Coordinates of C-alpha atoms in Angstrom, one line a residue:
M1 CA 89.7 93.7 113.9
T2 CA 93.1 94.7 115.5
Y3 CA 96.3 94.6 113.5
R4 CA 99.1 92.3 114.6
A5 CA 102.6 93.2 113.3
P6 CA 104.2 90.1 111.7
V7 CA 107.5 90.6 113.6
R8 CA 108.5 87.0 113.4
D9 CA 107.9 86.8 109.7
L10 CA 109.9 90.0 109.1
A11 CA 112.9 88.8 111.1
F12 CA 112.8 85.4 109.4
T13 CA 112.7 87.1 106.0
L14 CA 115.6 89.4 106.8
E15 CA 117.8 86.7 108.2
A16 CA 116.9 83.5 106.3
I17 CA 115.9 84.8 102.9
A18 CA 117.1 88.4 102.2
G19 CA 120.5 87.9 103.7
I20 CA 120.9 90.8 106.1
D21 CA 123.7 88.9 107.9
M22 CA 125.9 89.8 104.8
V23 CA 125.2 93.5 105.5
A24 CA 126.2 93.0 109.2
A25 CA 129.4 91.2 108.0
S26 CA 130.4 94.2 106.0
G27 CA 131.3 96.1 109.2
A28 CA 129.5 99.2 107.9
F29 CA 126.9 99.2 110.7
P30 CA 128.8 98.7 113.9
D31 CA 125.7 99.2 116.1
Y32 CA 123.7 96.6 114.2
D33 CA 123.2 92.9 115.3
G34 CA 120.4 90.4 115.4
D35 CA 119.3 91.5 118.9
L36 CA 119.0 95.1 117.7
M37 CA 117.1 94.0 114.6
R38 CA 114.5 92.2 116.7
A39 CA 114.3 95.1 119.2
V40 CA 113.6 97.6 116.3
L41 CA 111.0 95.4 114.8
E42 CA 109.3 94.8 118.1
A43 CA 109.2 98.5 118.9
A44 CA 107.9 99.4 115.4
G45 CA 105.3 96.7 115.6
Q46 CA 104.1 98.0 119.0
F47 CA 103.9 101.6 117.8
S48 CA 102.1 100.6 114.7
E49 CA 99.6 98.3 116.5
G50 CA 99.0 100.7 119.4
V51 CA 99.1 104.2 117.9
L52 CA 98.7 104.0 114.2
A53 CA 96.2 101.2 113.6
P54 CA 93.5 102.7 115.8
L55 CA 93.6 105.9 113.6
N56 CA 93.2 104.1 110.3
R57 CA 89.4 103.9 110.2
I58 CA 88.8 107.5 111.5
G59 CA 91.3 108.7 109.0
D60 CA 89.4 107.0 106.2
L61 CA 86.0 108.3 107.4
Q62 CA 87.0 111.9 108.2
G63 CA 90.2 112.4 106.2
S64 CA 92.3 115.5 106.1
S65 CA 90.7 118.9 105.5
F66 CA 91.4 122.2 103.7
A67 CA 90.3 125.7 104.6
D68 CA 91.6 129.2 104.2
G69 CA 94.8 128.1 102.5
D70 CA 95.8 125.5 105.1
V71 CA 95.5 121.7 105.5
T72 CA 94.6 120.1 108.7
A73 CA 95.6 116.4 109.2
A74 CA 92.9 113.8 110.1
P75 CA 92.0 113.6 113.8
G76 CA 94.8 112.2 115.9
F77 CA 97.4 112.2 113.1
A78 CA 99.3 115.2 114.1
D79 CA 99.8 113.9 117.6
A80 CA 100.7 110.4 116.3
Y81 CA 103.3 112.0 114.0
R82 CA 104.9 113.8 116.9
Q83 CA 105.1 110.5 118.8
F84 CA 106.6 108.9 115.7
A85 CA 109.3 111.5 115.4
A86 CA 110.1 111.4 119.1
G87 CA 110.7 107.7 118.7
G88 CA 113.4 108.3 116.2
W89 CA 111.6 106.5 113.3
T90 CA 112.6 109.1 110.7
G91 CA 116.3 108.7 111.3
L92 CA 116.9 104.9 111.2
T93 CA 119.2 104.9 108.2
A94 CA 120.4 108.5 108.2
S95 CA 124.1 109.2 109.0
T96 CA 125.1 109.9 112.6
D97 CA 126.5 113.2 111.4
S98 CA 123.0 114.4 110.7
G99 CA 121.5 112.9 113.9
G100 CA 120.5 109.5 112.4
Q101 CA 121.1 106.0 113.7
H102 CA 123.0 104.6 110.6
L103 CA 121.2 101.3 110.5
P104 CA 120.7 99.1 107.4
K105 CA 118.1 100.1 104.7
A106 CA 116.7 96.6 104.8
L107 CA 115.8 97.0 108.5
E108 CA 114.2 100.3 107.9
L109 CA 112.0 98.8 105.1
A110 CA 110.9 96.0 107.4
A111 CA 110.0 98.4 110.2
Y112 CA 108.1 100.6 107.9
E113 CA 106.1 97.7 106.6
T114 CA 104.3 97.7 109.9
V115 CA 103.6 101.4 109.6
H116 CA 102.0 101.0 106.1
S117 CA 100.0 98.0 107.3
A118 CA 98.7 99.8 110.3
N119 CA 97.9 103.1 108.5
M120 CA 99.0 103.6 104.9
A121 CA 97.8 107.2 104.7
F122 CA 100.0 108.1 107.7
G123 CA 103.0 106.2 106.5
L124 CA 103.2 108.3 103.3
C125 CA 104.2 111.3 105.3
P126 CA 107.5 110.0 106.9
M127 CA 108.1 107.9 103.7
L128 CA 108.6 111.1 101.7
S129 CA 110.8 112.6 104.4
L130 CA 113.0 109.5 104.1
A131 CA 113.3 110.1 100.4
S132 CA 114.1 113.8 101.0
I133 CA 116.8 112.8 103.4
E134 CA 118.5 110.6 100.8
A135 CA 118.4 113.3 98.2
L136 CA 119.9 115.9 100.5
E137 CA 122.5 113.5 101.8
A138 CA 123.6 112.9 98.2
H139 CA 123.3 116.4 96.7
G140 CA 122.7 119.0 99.4
T141 CA 125.2 121.7 100.3
E142 CA 126.7 121.8 103.7
S143 CA 124.4 124.6 104.7
Q144 CA 121.4 122.7 103.5
K145 CA 122.5 119.6 105.4
A146 CA 123.0 121.6 108.6
I147 CA 119.8 123.5 108.4
Y148 CA 117.3 121.2 106.7
L149 CA 118.7 117.7 106.7
T150 CA 119.1 117.5 110.5
R151 CA 115.5 118.6 111.1
L152 CA 114.2 116.1 108.5
V153 CA 116.2 113.3 110.2
S154 CA 114.9 114.3 113.6
G155 CA 111.3 114.5 112.3
E156 CA 111.0 118.0 113.5
W157 CA 110.1 118.9 109.8
T158 CA 108.7 116.8 107.0
G159 CA 109.7 116.6 103.4
A160 CA 107.6 116.6 100.2
M161 CA 108.5 115.5 96.6
V162 CA 107.1 118.1 94.2
L163 CA 107.2 116.9 90.5
T164 CA 103.8 116.6 88.8
E165 CA 102.0 119.4 86.9
P166 CA 98.6 119.3 85.2
Q167 CA 100.2 118.9 81.8
A168 CA 103.3 116.9 83.0
G169 CA 102.6 113.7 84.7
S170 CA 105.0 110.9 83.9
D171 CA 106.6 113.0 81.2
L172 CA 108.5 115.4 83.5
G173 CA 110.3 116.9 80.5
A174 CA 107.0 118.8 79.9
L175 CA 107.0 120.7 83.1
T176 CA 106.9 124.5 83.0
T177 CA 107.4 125.7 86.6
T178 CA 110.2 128.3 86.5
A179 CA 113.0 129.3 88.8
T180 CA 114.3 132.8 88.2
P181 CA 117.5 134.0 90.0
N182 CA 116.9 136.6 92.6
G183 CA 120.5 138.0 92.5
D184 CA 121.4 136.9 96.0
G185 CA 121.9 133.2 95.3
T186 CA 118.2 132.3 95.8
Y187 CA 115.6 131.7 93.1
A188 CA 111.9 132.6 92.7
L189 CA 109.6 129.7 91.9
N190 CA 106.5 130.2 89.8
G191 CA 104.1 127.5 88.7
Q192 CA 101.5 125.0 89.9
K193 CA 102.0 121.5 91.0
I194 CA 99.4 118.7 91.5
Y195 CA 99.2 115.4 93.4
I196 CA 101.7 116.6 96.1
T197 CA 101.4 114.1 98.9
W198 CA 101.5 115.7 102.4
G199 CA 102.4 118.9 100.7
D200 CA 100.8 120.8 103.5
H201 CA 99.6 119.8 107.0
D202 CA 99.6 120.9 110.6
A203 CA 101.7 117.9 112.1
T204 CA 105.0 119.9 112.0
D205 CA 106.0 123.5 112.2
N206 CA 107.7 123.4 108.8
I207 CA 107.7 121.5 105.5
V208 CA 110.6 121.2 103.1
H209 CA 109.6 121.0 99.4
L210 CA 112.0 119.5 96.9
V211 CA 110.7 121.0 93.6
L212 CA 111.6 120.4 90.0
A213 CA 111.6 123.6 87.9
R214 CA 113.4 125.2 84.9
L215 CA 116.0 128.0 84.9
P216 CA 115.5 130.8 82.4
D217 CA 118.3 129.5 80.1
A218 CA 117.5 125.8 80.5
P219 CA 117.3 123.6 77.4
A220 CA 114.0 122.1 76.5
G221 CA 112.9 118.7 77.7
P222 CA 114.2 116.6 80.6
K223 CA 117.8 117.9 80.3
G224 CA 116.7 121.4 81.3
I225 CA 115.3 120.5 84.8
S226 CA 116.8 121.6 88.0
L227 CA 116.1 120.7 91.6
F228 CA 115.2 123.3 94.2
L229 CA 114.5 123.4 97.9
A230 CA 111.6 125.6 99.1
S231 CA 110.8 125.8 102.8
K232 CA 107.3 126.6 103.9
Y233 CA 108.7 129.2 106.3
A234 CA 111.9 131.1 106.0
V235 CA 114.7 129.7 108.2
T236 CA 117.1 132.1 110.0
P237 CA 120.8 131.1 110.5
D238 CA 120.1 129.8 114.0
G239 CA 117.3 127.5 112.6
S240 CA 114.3 129.4 113.9
L241 CA 111.4 130.1 111.5
G242 CA 110.6 133.4 110.0
A243 CA 108.0 134.6 107.5
R244 CA 105.8 132.2 105.4
N245 CA 107.1 131.5 101.9
A246 CA 105.1 132.5 98.8
F247 CA 103.6 129.0 98.1
K248 CA 100.5 127.5 99.5
P249 CA 97.9 124.7 98.8
V250 CA 94.9 125.8 96.8
G251 CA 93.0 122.6 97.5
I252 CA 93.3 118.9 98.2
E253 CA 92.2 116.1 96.0
H254 CA 89.1 114.0 96.7
K255 CA 90.4 110.5 96.2
L256 CA 89.3 106.9 96.0
G257 CA 91.3 105.9 99.1
I258 CA 94.0 107.1 101.5
H259 CA 91.6 109.9 102.6
A260 CA 93.8 110.9 105.5
S261 CA 96.8 111.6 103.3
P262 CA 96.4 115.2 102.0
T263 CA 97.1 115.2 98.2
C264 CA 97.6 118.9 97.5
V265 CA 97.4 121.2 94.6
M266 CA 100.3 123.7 95.3
S267 CA 100.7 127.2 93.9
Y268 CA 104.2 128.8 93.8
E269 CA 104.0 132.6 93.4
G270 CA 107.5 133.9 93.6
A271 CA 108.4 131.4 96.3
T272 CA 112.0 131.7 97.5
A273 CA 114.1 128.6 96.9
E274 CA 117.6 127.3 96.9
L275 CA 119.3 125.2 94.1
V276 CA 120.0 121.6 95.1
G277 CA 123.0 120.1 93.3
R278 CA 123.9 121.2 89.8
P279 CA 121.9 123.3 87.4
N280 CA 120.0 121.3 84.8
Q281 CA 120.8 118.0 86.6
G282 CA 117.6 118.0 88.7
L283 CA 116.1 114.9 87.1
S284 CA 119.1 112.7 88.0
H285 CA 119.2 114.3 91.5
M286 CA 115.5 113.7 92.0
F287 CA 115.9 110.0 91.0
V288 CA 117.8 109.5 94.2
M289 CA 114.6 110.5 96.0
M290 CA 112.4 108.7 93.5
N291 CA 114.2 105.3 93.6
A292 CA 114.0 105.4 97.4
A293 CA 110.3 106.1 97.1
R294 CA 109.8 103.4 94.6
L295 CA 111.1 100.7 96.9
A296 CA 109.2 102.2 99.8
V297 CA 106.0 102.1 97.7
G298 CA 106.7 98.4 97.1
V299 CA 106.7 97.9 100.8
E300 CA 103.4 99.8 101.0
G301 CA 102.0 97.1 98.7
V302 CA 103.2 94.4 101.1
G303 CA 101.9 96.3 104.1
I304 CA 98.4 96.9 102.8
A305 CA 98.2 93.2 101.6
E306 CA 99.2 92.0 105.0
R307 CA 96.5 94.1 106.6
A308 CA 93.9 92.9 104.2
Y309 CA 94.9 89.3 104.7
Q310 CA 94.7 89.5 108.4
H311 CA 91.3 91.1 108.2
A312 CA 90.1 88.3 105.8
L313 CA 91.6 85.5 107.8
A314 CA 89.8 86.7 111.0
Y315 CA 86.5 86.9 109.1
A316 CA 87.0 83.4 107.6
A317 CA 87.7 81.9 111.0
D318 CA 84.6 83.6 112.6
R319 CA 82.0 83.4 109.8
R320 CA 80.1 80.1 109.9
Q321 CA 78.3 78.6 106.9
G322 CA 78.0 75.2 105.4
R323 CA 79.5 71.8 106.3
S324 CA 83.2 71.2 106.5
I325 CA 84.4 68.6 104.0
W326 CA 87.4 67.8 106.3
T327 CA 85.7 67.6 109.7
G328 CA 82.1 67.0 108.8
E329 CA 81.1 69.8 111.1
A330 CA 77.8 71.5 110.2
N331 CA 77.7 75.3 110.2
A332 CA 81.5 75.3 110.0
P333 CA 83.8 78.3 109.7
I334 CA 84.2 79.2 106.0
L335 CA 87.9 78.8 106.6
D336 CA 87.1 75.1 106.4
H337 CA 85.9 75.3 102.8
P338 CA 88.6 74.4 100.3
D339 CA 88.2 77.4 98.0
V340 CA 88.4 79.8 100.9
R341 CA 91.4 78.0 102.3
R342 CA 93.1 78.0 98.9
T343 CA 92.5 81.7 98.5
L344 CA 93.9 82.6 101.9
S345 CA 96.9 80.3 101.3
V346 CA 97.7 82.0 98.0
M347 CA 97.3 85.5 99.6
K348 CA 99.7 84.5 102.3
A349 CA 102.2 83.0 99.9
K350 CA 102.2 86.1 97.6
I351 CA 102.6 88.4 100.6
A352 CA 105.6 86.4 101.8
A353 CA 107.1 86.5 98.3
A354 CA 106.6 90.3 97.9
R355 CA 108.0 90.9 101.4
A356 CA 111.1 88.9 100.5
I357 CA 111.6 90.7 97.2
C358 CA 111.4 94.1 98.8
L359 CA 113.7 93.2 101.7
A360 CA 116.2 91.5 99.4
T361 CA 116.3 94.7 97.3
G362 CA 117.0 96.6 100.6
V363 CA 119.9 94.2 101.3
A364 CA 121.2 94.7 97.8
A365 CA 121.0 98.5 98.3
D366 CA 123.0 98.2 101.5
L367 CA 125.7 96.0 99.9
A368 CA 125.9 98.3 96.8
R369 CA 127.2 100.9 99.2
H370 CA 129.1 98.9 101.8
A371 CA 130.4 95.6 100.3
A372 CA 134.1 95.0 100.7
T373 CA 135.3 95.5 97.1
E374 CA 134.4 97.7 94.2
E375 CA 133.6 94.6 92.2
E376 CA 131.2 93.4 94.8
R377 CA 129.6 96.8 95.2
Q378 CA 129.0 96.9 91.4
A379 CA 127.4 93.5 91.4
W380 CA 125.1 94.4 94.2
K381 CA 124.3 97.7 92.6
G382 CA 123.2 95.7 89.5
R383 CA 121.0 93.5 91.7
E384 CA 119.5 96.6 93.3
D385 CA 118.8 98.3 90.0
L386 CA 117.2 95.1 88.5
F387 CA 115.1 94.4 91.6
T388 CA 113.8 97.9 92.3
P389 CA 111.2 98.1 89.5
I390 CA 110.1 94.5 90.3
A391 CA 109.8 95.3 94.0
K392 CA 107.7 98.4 93.2
A393 CA 105.5 97.0 90.5
W394 CA 105.0 93.3 91.5
S395 CA 104.5 94.1 95.2
T396 CA 102.0 96.8 94.6
D397 CA 100.1 94.5 92.2
V398 CA 100.1 91.9 95.0
G399 CA 98.7 94.6 97.3
C400 CA 95.8 95.2 95.0
E401 CA 95.2 91.5 94.3
V402 CA 95.3 90.5 97.9
A403 CA 93.1 93.4 99.0
S404 CA 90.6 92.4 96.3
L405 CA 90.6 88.8 97.4
G406 CA 90.1 90.0 101.0
V407 CA 86.8 91.6 99.8
Q408 CA 86.0 88.3 98.1
I409 CA 86.5 86.3 101.2
H410 CA 84.0 88.5 103.0
G411 CA 81.5 87.9 100.2
G412 CA 78.7 90.5 100.1
M413 CA 79.9 91.8 103.5
G414 CA 83.1 92.8 101.9
F415 CA 81.3 95.3 99.6
I416 CA 79.8 97.0 102.7
E417 CA 82.0 99.8 104.1
E418 CA 81.3 99.0 107.7
T419 CA 83.3 95.7 107.6
G420 CA 86.5 97.6 106.7
A421 CA 87.6 95.3 103.9
A422 CA 86.7 97.8 101.2
Q423 CA 89.1 100.4 102.6
Y424 CA 92.1 98.2 102.1
Y425 CA 91.1 97.7 98.5
R426 CA 90.6 101.4 97.9
D427 CA 93.8 102.4 99.7
A428 CA 95.9 99.8 97.8
R429 CA 94.8 101.0 94.4
I430 CA 97.0 104.1 94.4
A431 CA 100.3 102.2 94.9
P432 CA 100.6 100.8 91.3
I433 CA 100.3 104.4 90.1
Y434 CA 102.7 106.1 92.5
E435 CA 106.3 106.9 91.6
G436 CA 106.0 105.9 87.9
T437 CA 103.1 103.6 87.0
N438 CA 103.8 99.9 87.0
G439 CA 103.8 100.0 83.2
I440 CA 106.6 102.6 83.5
Q441 CA 108.5 100.3 85.9
A442 CA 108.2 97.5 83.3
I443 CA 109.6 99.8 80.6
D444 CA 112.4 100.8 82.9
L445 CA 113.2 97.2 83.6
V446 CA 113.5 96.1 79.9
G447 CA 114.6 99.5 78.6
R448 CA 117.4 100.4 81.0
K449 CA 117.9 98.0 83.9
L450 CA 118.1 94.7 82.0
G451 CA 120.6 95.9 79.4
Q452 CA 122.7 98.4 81.4
D453 CA 125.3 95.6 82.1
G454 CA 124.5 93.5 79.1
G455 CA 122.1 91.3 81.1
A456 CA 124.8 90.3 83.6
S457 CA 122.7 91.1 86.7
A458 CA 119.8 89.1 85.4
K459 CA 122.0 86.2 84.4
A460 CA 123.6 86.2 87.9
V461 CA 120.1 86.0 89.4
I462 CA 119.2 83.1 87.1
L463 CA 122.5 81.3 88.2
A464 CA 121.6 81.9 91.9
M465 CA 118.1 80.4 91.3
K466 CA 119.7 77.3 89.7
T467 CA 121.9 76.9 92.7
T468 CA 118.8 76.9 95.0
L469 CA 117.1 74.5 92.7
L470 CA 120.0 72.0 93.3
D471 CA 119.2 72.0 97.0
L472 CA 115.4 71.7 96.7
P473 CA 115.3 67.9 96.3
R474 CA 116.3 67.5 99.9
L475 CA 112.8 68.9 100.7
F476 CA 110.6 67.9 97.8
E477 CA 110.3 65.6 94.9
G478 CA 108.1 65.8 91.8
K479 CA 106.0 68.9 91.0
P480 CA 107.4 71.4 93.5
V481 CA 110.9 70.9 92.1
E482 CA 109.8 70.6 88.4
R483 CA 107.7 73.8 88.6
F484 CA 110.7 75.8 89.9
A485 CA 112.9 74.3 87.2
N486 CA 110.4 75.2 84.5
A487 CA 110.0 78.7 85.9
I488 CA 113.8 79.3 85.8
E489 CA 113.9 78.1 82.3
A490 CA 111.1 80.4 81.3
V491 CA 113.0 83.4 82.8
E492 CA 116.2 82.4 81.1
D493 CA 114.4 82.1 77.7
A494 CA 112.5 85.3 78.1
T495 CA 115.6 87.2 79.2
L496 CA 117.7 86.0 76.2
W497 CA 114.8 86.8 73.9
I498 CA 114.4 90.4 75.1
L499 CA 118.2 91.0 75.0
D500 CA 118.2 89.7 71.4
R501 CA 115.3 91.9 70.4
K502 CA 116.9 94.9 72.1
A503 CA 119.9 94.4 69.9
A504 CA 117.8 94.1 66.7
E505 CA 117.1 97.3 64.7
D506 CA 113.4 96.4 64.5
G507 CA 113.0 95.0 68.0
G508 CA 111.9 98.1 70.0
A509 CA 108.2 97.5 69.7
D510 CA 108.6 93.8 70.6
V511 CA 110.5 94.7 73.7
L512 CA 108.0 97.3 74.9
A513 CA 105.1 95.0 74.1
A514 CA 106.8 92.3 76.3
A515 CA 107.7 94.6 79.2
D516 CA 104.7 94.1 81.5
A517 CA 104.7 90.3 81.1
Y518 CA 108.4 90.1 81.6
L519 CA 108.3 92.1 84.8
K520 CA 105.5 89.9 86.1
L521 CA 107.3 86.8 85.1
L522 CA 110.4 87.9 87.0
G523 CA 108.3 88.8 90.0
D524 CA 106.6 85.4 90.0
V525 CA 109.8 83.4 89.7
I526 CA 112.0 85.5 91.9
G527 CA 109.2 85.3 94.5
G528 CA 109.2 81.5 94.2
W529 CA 113.0 81.6 94.6
M530 CA 112.6 83.6 97.8
L531 CA 110.1 81.1 99.2
A532 CA 112.2 78.2 98.2
K533 CA 115.1 79.7 100.2
G534 CA 112.8 80.2 103.1
A535 CA 111.6 76.6 102.9
L536 CA 115.2 75.3 102.9
A537 CA 116.1 77.6 105.8
A538 CA 113.1 76.3 107.8
K539 CA 114.2 72.7 107.1
T540 CA 117.7 73.6 108.4
R541 CA 116.3 75.0 111.6
L542 CA 114.1 72.0 112.1
D543 CA 117.0 69.6 111.6
A544 CA 118.9 71.7 114.2
G545 CA 116.2 70.9 116.7
D546 CA 114.1 74.2 116.6
S547 CA 110.9 73.4 118.5
D548 CA 108.7 75.8 116.6
T549 CA 107.7 73.0 114.2
V550 CA 104.2 74.2 113.2
W551 CA 105.5 77.6 112.1
L552 CA 108.6 76.3 110.3
N553 CA 106.7 73.5 108.5
G554 CA 104.3 76.2 107.4
K555 CA 107.2 77.9 105.6
I556 CA 107.8 74.7 103.7
T557 CA 104.2 74.3 102.9
L558 CA 103.9 77.9 101.8
Y559 CA 106.5 77.2 99.0
E560 CA 104.4 74.3 97.8
V561 CA 101.3 76.5 97.6
Y562 CA 103.2 79.1 95.7
A563 CA 104.7 76.6 93.3
A564 CA 101.3 75.1 92.5
N565 CA 99.3 78.3 92.2
V566 CA 101.9 80.8 90.8
L567 CA 104.9 78.9 89.3
G568 CA 102.5 76.5 87.6
H569 CA 101.3 79.3 85.3
V570 CA 104.6 80.8 84.0
S571 CA 103.9 79.5 80.5
S572 CA 101.2 82.1 80.0
R573 CA 103.6 84.9 80.9
L574 CA 106.0 83.5 78.3
A575 CA 103.4 83.4 75.7
T576 CA 102.5 87.1 76.3
I577 CA 106.2 88.1 76.2
G578 CA 106.5 86.6 72.7
Q579 CA 103.4 88.2 71.2
G580 CA 105.4 90.9 69.5
G581 CA 104.7 94.6 68.8
A582 CA 103.1 94.0 65.4
L583 CA 100.1 92.3 67.0
L584 CA 99.4 95.3 69.2
E585 CA 100.0 97.7 66.3
R586 CA 97.1 96.1 64.5
M587 CA 94.9 96.9 67.5
S588 CA 94.5 100.4 66.3
A589 CA 92.3 103.1 67.8
E590 CA 89.6 102.2 65.2
V591 CA 89.8 98.5 66.1
L592 CA 89.6 99.2 69.8
A593 CA 86.6 101.5 69.3
G594 CA 84.8 99.2 66.9

């Protein structure tokens, strides 16, 4: 089936739920207004629908290829990338000084959702360039910005994030790639890196690698890591390309999904590199890039879920079987069977919630940089930090769940590759692993983000949810309100419990054992809060005479679906949070193997 970009839903989420008008009111983006937002979303949707979506299936079937030390992109991808760059899509949020358009981060995330929906394997390439841009804007030298940043912003070159080694996955402190001074201000990189997404390809003339490595006198562990820039080709002072650098791919991985995204094994054999930022501060510098990528991966989860949902909905409307309990029609569309209707409704509700969480995180990121006062900026920074692991982990879990349900809607046909439903399931599965697994996101949430301000950011979110709860009775009575109230209470109880256990000398194992369930609880309840805000905004528009009654009433109904099917189950999350570390300790290797 064809992909349809959900432009109206994206605009509604930005304006009515995420609060992008607060970003506009900051005055930091003089070229931004609602008309521009809609124009950007429409153009992104058209490009994604017309250029990227038709390449998705061929990319899955044929994939990228490797031969003689070079990677070739899947058929049509190189040309599509050049069109993408020519459209200015790699420079939406970059500064005007580097050739960017200086638009809000939240708008960029919304536009890129359509890219990831249309062709997730393609979207990974510019996504990593965007993260490279943020890292160089924050830590690059003036020379690096003039030579490399401007060409990343224009899309003339692409960026790659180079972290993982065979023995050093999530534990980057174990990496062994070395950077030896050459005596002329440059360094020689030696080592092997794995899982380097779009580390090599033929879509652009040059690729900029941002590489973690160790200086000769570096201390052991994560405190001894520095960040380096290595260009595939040497760059002359006028920006033209010279000789090829001494690094290359030695192969590409054969993966479960995203076959068109080349995942490279890279070998650095005395490759010339420049230091980015300060020596031995590479991990903190890289986290600028990684946090940008984490939020972007959350949007990937939303995008692949949206595509899987659209595919399943079209199939359910077309596939006829059985009698409708509502209309009495024989040989009715399976959409008319309650369980199929319920499944699709929950899929749609979770997508809407995940979308809102990601875009609200983008708004928080914008306001953390551009709100009027330092106090406001700090408060929004706390919100951004708290929401980022939730946006990444909860949204990518939704991507997998919805893609799996999409296969289920197809029944046996979903397990057949020709229907296309299986590809979304296969593609979605990488996102919970990317940029720190979802378990690591949960540990980051309870270990760092929750306690870095004494729980103030979490408590502020709880207070905001209670404020929305006060407005909800103008729409609903009974269960839809009670479930939200109970959900807020569960989050408050869980937050206070974890803060208490963090403060206790013997509480470390309890906190870590609770991390995954706590993140999922926050995602469930914050997602419900977002849909409640959307329902109230829809009611306001209806009361003001908006004629789009079916669509707006659908926003109200969507909250009810979510409250019944997600918020109604928060007690199970709370039970898991309180299980304690001792219980898991008793599940020893011997017990698990027995």
